[in-house]
mmCIF file of C-alpha atoms and ligand atoms in Angstrom:
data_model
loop_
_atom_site.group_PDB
_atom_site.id
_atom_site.type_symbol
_atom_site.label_atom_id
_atom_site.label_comp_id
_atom_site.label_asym_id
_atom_site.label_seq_id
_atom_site.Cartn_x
_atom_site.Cartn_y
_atom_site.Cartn_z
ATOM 1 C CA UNK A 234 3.298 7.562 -14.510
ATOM 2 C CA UNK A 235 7.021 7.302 -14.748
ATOM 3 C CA UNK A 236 9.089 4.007 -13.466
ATOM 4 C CA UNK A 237 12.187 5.279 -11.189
ATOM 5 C CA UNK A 238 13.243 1.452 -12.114
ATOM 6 C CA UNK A 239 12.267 -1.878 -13.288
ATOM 7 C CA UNK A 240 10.304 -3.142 -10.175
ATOM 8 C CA UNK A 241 9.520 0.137 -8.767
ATOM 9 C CA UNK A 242 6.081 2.060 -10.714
ATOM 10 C CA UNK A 243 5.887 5.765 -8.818
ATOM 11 C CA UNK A 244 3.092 7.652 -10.024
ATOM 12 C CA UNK A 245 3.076 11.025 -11.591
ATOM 13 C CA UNK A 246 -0.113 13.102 -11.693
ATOM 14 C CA UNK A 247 -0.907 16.701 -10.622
ATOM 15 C CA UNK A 248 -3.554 15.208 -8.086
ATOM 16 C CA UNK A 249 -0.267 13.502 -6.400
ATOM 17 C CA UNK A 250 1.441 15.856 -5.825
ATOM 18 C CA UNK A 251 -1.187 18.211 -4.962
ATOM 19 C CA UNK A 252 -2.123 15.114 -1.794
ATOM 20 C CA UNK A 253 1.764 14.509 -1.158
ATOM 21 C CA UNK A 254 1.743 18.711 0.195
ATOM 22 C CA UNK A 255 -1.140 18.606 1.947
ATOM 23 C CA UNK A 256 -0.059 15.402 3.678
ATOM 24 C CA UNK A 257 3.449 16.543 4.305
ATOM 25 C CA UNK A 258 2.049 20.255 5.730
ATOM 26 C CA UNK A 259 3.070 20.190 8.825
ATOM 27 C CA UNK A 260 0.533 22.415 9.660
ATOM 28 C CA UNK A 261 -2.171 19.828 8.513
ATOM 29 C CA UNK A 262 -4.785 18.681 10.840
ATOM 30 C CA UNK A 263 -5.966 15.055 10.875
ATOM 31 C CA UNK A 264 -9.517 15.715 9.131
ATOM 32 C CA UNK A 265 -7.529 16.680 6.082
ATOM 33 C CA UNK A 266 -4.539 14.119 6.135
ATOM 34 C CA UNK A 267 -7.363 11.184 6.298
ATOM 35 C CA UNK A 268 -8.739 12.887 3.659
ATOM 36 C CA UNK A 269 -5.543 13.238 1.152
ATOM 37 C CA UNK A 270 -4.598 9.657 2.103
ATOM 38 C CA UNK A 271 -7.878 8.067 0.920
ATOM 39 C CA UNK A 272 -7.936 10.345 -2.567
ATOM 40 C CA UNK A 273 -4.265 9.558 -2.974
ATOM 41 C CA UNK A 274 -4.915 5.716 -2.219
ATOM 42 C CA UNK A 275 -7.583 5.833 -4.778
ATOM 43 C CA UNK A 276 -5.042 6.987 -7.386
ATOM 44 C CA UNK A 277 -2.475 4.169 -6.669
ATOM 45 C CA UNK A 278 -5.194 1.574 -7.080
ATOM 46 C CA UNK A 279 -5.408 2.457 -10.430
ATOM 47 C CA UNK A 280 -2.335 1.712 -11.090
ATOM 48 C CA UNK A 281 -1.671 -1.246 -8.303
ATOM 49 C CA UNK A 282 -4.909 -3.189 -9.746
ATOM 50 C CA UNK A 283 -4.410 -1.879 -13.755
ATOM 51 C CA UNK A 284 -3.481 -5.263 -15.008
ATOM 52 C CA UNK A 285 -6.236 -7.697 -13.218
ATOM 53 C CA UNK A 286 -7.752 -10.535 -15.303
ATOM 54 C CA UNK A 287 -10.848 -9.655 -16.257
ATOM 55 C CA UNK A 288 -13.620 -11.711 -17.389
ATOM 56 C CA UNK A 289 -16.315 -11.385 -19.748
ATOM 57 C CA UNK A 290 -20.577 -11.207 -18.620
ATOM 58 C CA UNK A 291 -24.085 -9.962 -19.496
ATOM 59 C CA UNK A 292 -25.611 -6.532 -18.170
ATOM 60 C CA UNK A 293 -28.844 -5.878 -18.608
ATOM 61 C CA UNK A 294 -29.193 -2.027 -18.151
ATOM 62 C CA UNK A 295 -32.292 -0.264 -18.170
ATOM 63 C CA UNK A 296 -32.540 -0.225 -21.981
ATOM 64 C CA UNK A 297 -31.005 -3.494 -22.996
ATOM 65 C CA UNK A 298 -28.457 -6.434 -22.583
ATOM 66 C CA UNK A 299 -24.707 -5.731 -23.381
ATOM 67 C CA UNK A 300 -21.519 -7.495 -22.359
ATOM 68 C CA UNK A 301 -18.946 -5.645 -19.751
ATOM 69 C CA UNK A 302 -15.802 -6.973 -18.271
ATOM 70 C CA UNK A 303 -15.336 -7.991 -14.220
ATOM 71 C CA UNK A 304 -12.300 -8.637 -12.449
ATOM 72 C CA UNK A 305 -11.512 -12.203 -12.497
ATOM 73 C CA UNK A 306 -8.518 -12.632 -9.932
ATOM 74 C CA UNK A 307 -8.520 -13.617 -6.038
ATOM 75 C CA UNK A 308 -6.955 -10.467 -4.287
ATOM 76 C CA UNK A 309 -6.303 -10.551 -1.179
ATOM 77 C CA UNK A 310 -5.229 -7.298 0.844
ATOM 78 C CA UNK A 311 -2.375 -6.979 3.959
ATOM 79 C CA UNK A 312 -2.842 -3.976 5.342
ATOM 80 C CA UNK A 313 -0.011 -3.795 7.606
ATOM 81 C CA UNK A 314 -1.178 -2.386 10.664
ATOM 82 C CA UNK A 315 -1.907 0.673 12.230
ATOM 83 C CA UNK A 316 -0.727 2.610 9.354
ATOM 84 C CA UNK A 317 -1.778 0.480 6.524
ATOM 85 C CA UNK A 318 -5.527 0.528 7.442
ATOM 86 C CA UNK A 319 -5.059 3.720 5.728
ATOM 87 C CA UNK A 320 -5.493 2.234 2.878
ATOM 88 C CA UNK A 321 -7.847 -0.452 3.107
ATOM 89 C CA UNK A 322 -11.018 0.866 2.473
ATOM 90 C CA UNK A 323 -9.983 3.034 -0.459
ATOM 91 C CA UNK A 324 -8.212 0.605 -2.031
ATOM 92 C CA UNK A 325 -10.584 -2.687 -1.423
ATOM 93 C CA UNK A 326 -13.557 -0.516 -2.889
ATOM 94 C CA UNK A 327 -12.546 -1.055 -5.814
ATOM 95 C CA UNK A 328 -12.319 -4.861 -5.513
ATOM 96 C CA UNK A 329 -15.601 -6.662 -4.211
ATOM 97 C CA UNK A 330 -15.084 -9.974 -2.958
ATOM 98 C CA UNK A 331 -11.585 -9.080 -2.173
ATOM 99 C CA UNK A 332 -9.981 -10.667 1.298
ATOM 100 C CA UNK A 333 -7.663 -9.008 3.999
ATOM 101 C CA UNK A 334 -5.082 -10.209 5.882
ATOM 102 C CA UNK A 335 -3.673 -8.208 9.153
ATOM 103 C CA UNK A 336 -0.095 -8.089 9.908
ATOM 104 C CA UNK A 337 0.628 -5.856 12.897
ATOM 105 C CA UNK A 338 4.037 -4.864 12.953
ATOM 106 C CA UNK A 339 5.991 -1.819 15.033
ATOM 107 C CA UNK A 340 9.145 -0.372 14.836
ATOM 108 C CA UNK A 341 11.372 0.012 18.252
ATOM 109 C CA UNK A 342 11.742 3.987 18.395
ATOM 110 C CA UNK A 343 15.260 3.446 18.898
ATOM 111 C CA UNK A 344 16.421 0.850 17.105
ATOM 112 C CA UNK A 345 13.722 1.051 13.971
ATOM 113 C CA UNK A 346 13.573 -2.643 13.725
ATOM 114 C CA UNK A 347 10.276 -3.805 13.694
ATOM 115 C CA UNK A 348 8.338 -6.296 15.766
ATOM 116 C CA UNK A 349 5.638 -8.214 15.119
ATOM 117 C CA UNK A 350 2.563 -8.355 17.273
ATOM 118 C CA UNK A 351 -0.229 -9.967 15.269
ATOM 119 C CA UNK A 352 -0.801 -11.649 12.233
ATOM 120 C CA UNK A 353 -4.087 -13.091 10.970
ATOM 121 C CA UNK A 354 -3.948 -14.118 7.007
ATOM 122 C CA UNK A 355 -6.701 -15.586 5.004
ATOM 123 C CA UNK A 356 -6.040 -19.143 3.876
ATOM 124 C CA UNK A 357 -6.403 -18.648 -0.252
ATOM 125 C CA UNK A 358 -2.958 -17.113 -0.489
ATOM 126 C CA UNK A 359 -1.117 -19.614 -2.985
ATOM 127 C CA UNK A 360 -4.137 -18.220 -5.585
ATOM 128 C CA UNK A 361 -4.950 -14.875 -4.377
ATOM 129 C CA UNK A 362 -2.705 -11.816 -5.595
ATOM 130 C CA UNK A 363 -1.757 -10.064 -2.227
ATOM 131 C CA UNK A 364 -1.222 -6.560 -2.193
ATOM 132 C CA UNK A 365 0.323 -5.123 0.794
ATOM 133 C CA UNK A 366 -0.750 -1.590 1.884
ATOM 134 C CA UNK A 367 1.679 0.117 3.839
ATOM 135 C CA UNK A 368 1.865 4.250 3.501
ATOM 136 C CA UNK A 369 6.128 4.187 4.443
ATOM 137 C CA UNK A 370 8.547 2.157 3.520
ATOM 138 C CA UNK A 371 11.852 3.508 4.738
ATOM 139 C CA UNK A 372 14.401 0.883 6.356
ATOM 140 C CA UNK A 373 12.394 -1.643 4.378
ATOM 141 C CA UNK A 374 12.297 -3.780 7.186
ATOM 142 C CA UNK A 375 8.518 -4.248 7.624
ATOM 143 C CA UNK A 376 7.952 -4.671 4.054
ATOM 144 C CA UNK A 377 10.607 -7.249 4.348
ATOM 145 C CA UNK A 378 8.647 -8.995 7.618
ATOM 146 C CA UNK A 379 5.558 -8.879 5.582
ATOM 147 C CA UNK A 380 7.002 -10.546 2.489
ATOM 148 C CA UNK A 381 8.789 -12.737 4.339
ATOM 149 C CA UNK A 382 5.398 -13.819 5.930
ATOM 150 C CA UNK A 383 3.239 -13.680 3.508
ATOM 151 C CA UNK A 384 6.159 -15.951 1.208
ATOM 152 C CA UNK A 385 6.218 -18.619 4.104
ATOM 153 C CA UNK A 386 2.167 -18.560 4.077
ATOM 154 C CA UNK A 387 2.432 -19.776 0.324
ATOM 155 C CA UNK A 388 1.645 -16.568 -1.276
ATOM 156 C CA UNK A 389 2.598 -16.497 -4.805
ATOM 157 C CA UNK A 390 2.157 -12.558 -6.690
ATOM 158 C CA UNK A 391 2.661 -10.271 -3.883
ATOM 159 C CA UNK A 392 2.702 -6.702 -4.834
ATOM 160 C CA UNK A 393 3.505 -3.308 -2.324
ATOM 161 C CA UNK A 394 1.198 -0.091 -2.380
ATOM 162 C CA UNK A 395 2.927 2.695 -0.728
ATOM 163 C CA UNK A 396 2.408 6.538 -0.152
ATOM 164 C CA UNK A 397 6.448 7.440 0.096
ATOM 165 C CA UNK A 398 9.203 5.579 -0.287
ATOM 166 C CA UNK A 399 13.062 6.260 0.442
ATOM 167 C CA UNK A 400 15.222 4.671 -1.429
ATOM 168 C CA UNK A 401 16.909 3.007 1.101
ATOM 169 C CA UNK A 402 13.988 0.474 1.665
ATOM 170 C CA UNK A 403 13.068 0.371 -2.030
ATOM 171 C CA UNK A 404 17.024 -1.453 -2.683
ATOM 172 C CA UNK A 405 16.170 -3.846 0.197
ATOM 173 C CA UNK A 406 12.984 -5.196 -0.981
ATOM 174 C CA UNK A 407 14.526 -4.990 -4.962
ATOM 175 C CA UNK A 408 17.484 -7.313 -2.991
ATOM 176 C CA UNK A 409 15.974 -9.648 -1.238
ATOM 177 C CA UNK A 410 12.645 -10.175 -3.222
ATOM 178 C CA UNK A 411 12.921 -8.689 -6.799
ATOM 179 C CA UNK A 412 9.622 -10.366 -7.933
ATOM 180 C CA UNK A 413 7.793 -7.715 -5.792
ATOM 181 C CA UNK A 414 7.113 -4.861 -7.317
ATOM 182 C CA UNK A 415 6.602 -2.056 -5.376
ATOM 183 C CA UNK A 416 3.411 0.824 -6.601
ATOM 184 C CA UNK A 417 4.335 4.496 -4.578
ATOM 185 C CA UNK A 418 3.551 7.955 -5.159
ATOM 186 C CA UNK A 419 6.834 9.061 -4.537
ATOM 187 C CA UNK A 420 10.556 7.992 -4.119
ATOM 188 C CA UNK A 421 12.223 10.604 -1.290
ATOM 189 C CA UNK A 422 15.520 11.238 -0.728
ATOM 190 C CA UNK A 423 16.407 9.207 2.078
ATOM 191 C CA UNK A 424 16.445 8.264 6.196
ATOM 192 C CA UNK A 425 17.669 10.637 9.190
ATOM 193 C CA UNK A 426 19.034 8.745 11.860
ATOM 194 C CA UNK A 427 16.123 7.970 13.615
ATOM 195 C CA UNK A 428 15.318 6.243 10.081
ATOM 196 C CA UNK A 429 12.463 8.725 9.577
ATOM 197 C CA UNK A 430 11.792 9.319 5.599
ATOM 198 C CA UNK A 431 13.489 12.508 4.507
ATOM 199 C CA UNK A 432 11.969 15.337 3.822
ATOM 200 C CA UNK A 433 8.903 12.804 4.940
ATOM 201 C CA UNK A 434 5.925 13.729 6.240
ATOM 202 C CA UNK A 435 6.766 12.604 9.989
ATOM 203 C CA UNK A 436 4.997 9.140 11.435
ATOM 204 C CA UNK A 437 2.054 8.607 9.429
ATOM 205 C CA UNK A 438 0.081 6.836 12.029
ATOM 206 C CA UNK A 439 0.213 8.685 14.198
ATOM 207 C CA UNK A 440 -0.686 11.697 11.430
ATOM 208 C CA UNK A 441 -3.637 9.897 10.396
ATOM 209 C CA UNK A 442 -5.009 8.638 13.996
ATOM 210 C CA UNK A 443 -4.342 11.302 15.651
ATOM 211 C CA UNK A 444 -2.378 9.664 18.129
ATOM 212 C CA UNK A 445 0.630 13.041 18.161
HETATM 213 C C1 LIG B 556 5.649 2.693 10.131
HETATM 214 C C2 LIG B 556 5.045 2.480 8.756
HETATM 215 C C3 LIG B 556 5.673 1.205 8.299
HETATM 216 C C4 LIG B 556 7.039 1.280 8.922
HETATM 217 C C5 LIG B 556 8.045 1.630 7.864
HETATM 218 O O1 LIG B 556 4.990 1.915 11.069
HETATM 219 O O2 LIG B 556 3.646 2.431 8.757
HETATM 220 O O3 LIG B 556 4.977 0.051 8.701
HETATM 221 O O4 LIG B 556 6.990 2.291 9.923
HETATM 222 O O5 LIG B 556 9.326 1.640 8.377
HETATM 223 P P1 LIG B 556 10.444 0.590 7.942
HETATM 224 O O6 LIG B 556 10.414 0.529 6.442
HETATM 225 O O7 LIG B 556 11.703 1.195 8.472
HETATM 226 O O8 LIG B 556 10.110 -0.728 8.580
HETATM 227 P P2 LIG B 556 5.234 2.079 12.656
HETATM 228 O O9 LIG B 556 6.211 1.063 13.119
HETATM 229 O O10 LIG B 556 5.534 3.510 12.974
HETATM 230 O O11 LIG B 556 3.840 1.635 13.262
HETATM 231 P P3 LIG B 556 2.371 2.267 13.112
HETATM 232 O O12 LIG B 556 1.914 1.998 11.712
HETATM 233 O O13 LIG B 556 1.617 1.476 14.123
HETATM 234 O O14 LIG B 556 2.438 3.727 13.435
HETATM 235 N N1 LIG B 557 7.342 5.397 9.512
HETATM 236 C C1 LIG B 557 6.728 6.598 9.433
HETATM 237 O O1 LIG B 557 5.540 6.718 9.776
HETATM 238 N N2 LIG B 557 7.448 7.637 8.976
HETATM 239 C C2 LIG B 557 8.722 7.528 8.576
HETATM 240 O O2 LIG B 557 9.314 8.533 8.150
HETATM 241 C C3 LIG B 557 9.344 6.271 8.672
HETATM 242 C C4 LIG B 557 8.623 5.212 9.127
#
């Protein structure tokens, strides 16, 4: 794992990179993309949930008591929708008890602002860490929405997991709300005018449900 800067932790591992071509194949079919975005998702997470309070309890296991160590934080997940259910189930596996929030957000194909269409969070927010899960982040502006949201729903530690990241929307989010730090596989070079990630992997939504 290298940091690319202070609020921004992109992960380095062989098994990245080896996802990041398979998802950015153009030539890749949606069986396999679903598949490299769940083991890539499951990689983040490591890194997203490494420092979670844990607490301390009693296991019995087949031969005898011991004493292992359980999570011990509210975490509540924002998938931001369509692209970040993506990452939900991956990512909340790891987490039981965990809640989810919905934000459903979608970017004019002209103007690449995005709109908001739904929105249902849970109500523990103020003492919940909320991870966002959102694949792109490229203008930044629905990472900004969601912040923005999730800020004016009382949220306290919000934190971003994303698959690729241009650096265009990493300096927004660093801007306007440096206490979130941002988890992503990789940093790419930048947008095209139609704001797509560059080189990308195209619209990952539509990648992953098929929807092209
Ligand atoms: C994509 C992506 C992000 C957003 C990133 O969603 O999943 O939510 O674009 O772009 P931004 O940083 O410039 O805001 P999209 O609007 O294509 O909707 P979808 O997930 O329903 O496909
Ligand atoms: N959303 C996507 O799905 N892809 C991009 O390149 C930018 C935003």
């Amino acid at each position: 794992m290298s940091a690319a800067g202070e609020l921004v932790t992109v992960v380095n591992h062989p098994l990245v990179d080896n996802s990041l071509v398979a998802l950015r194949d153009v030539n890749t079919g949606t069986d396999t993309f679903r598949r490299h975005a769940r083991l890539l998702t499951l990689i983040l997470a490591f890194h997203v949930l490494e420092d979670l309070p844990t607490r301390e309890v009693s296991v019995r296991t087949p031969l005898e008591d011991m004493r292992g160590h359980v999570i011990d934080r509210n975490v509540i997940f924002v998938p931001v929708l369509r692209a970040g259910l993506a990452m939900l189930d991956a990512m909340s596996d790891f987490v039981p008890g965990s809640k989810v929030g919905f934000v459903g957000l979608e970017r004019d194909e002209t103007t690449a602002i995005a709109h908001s269409y739904y929105q249902k969070l849970p109500a523990q927010l103020a003492e919940a860490e909320a991870i966002i899960l959102d694949p792109m982040l490229a203008t930044g502006g629905s990472a900004l929405a969601t912040v923005e949201l999730l800020k004016q729903n009382r949220a306290g530690s919000i934190r971003l997991a994303c698959v690729l990241a241009a650096p265009e929307g990493i300096g927004l989010l660093n801007e306007r709300h440096p206490d979130v730090r941002i988890f992503t596989a990789v940093v790419d070079r930048g947008l095209n005018d139609r704001k797509f990630i560059l080189p990308g992997l195209g619209d990952f939504g539509d990648r992953y449900f098929g929807t092209t």
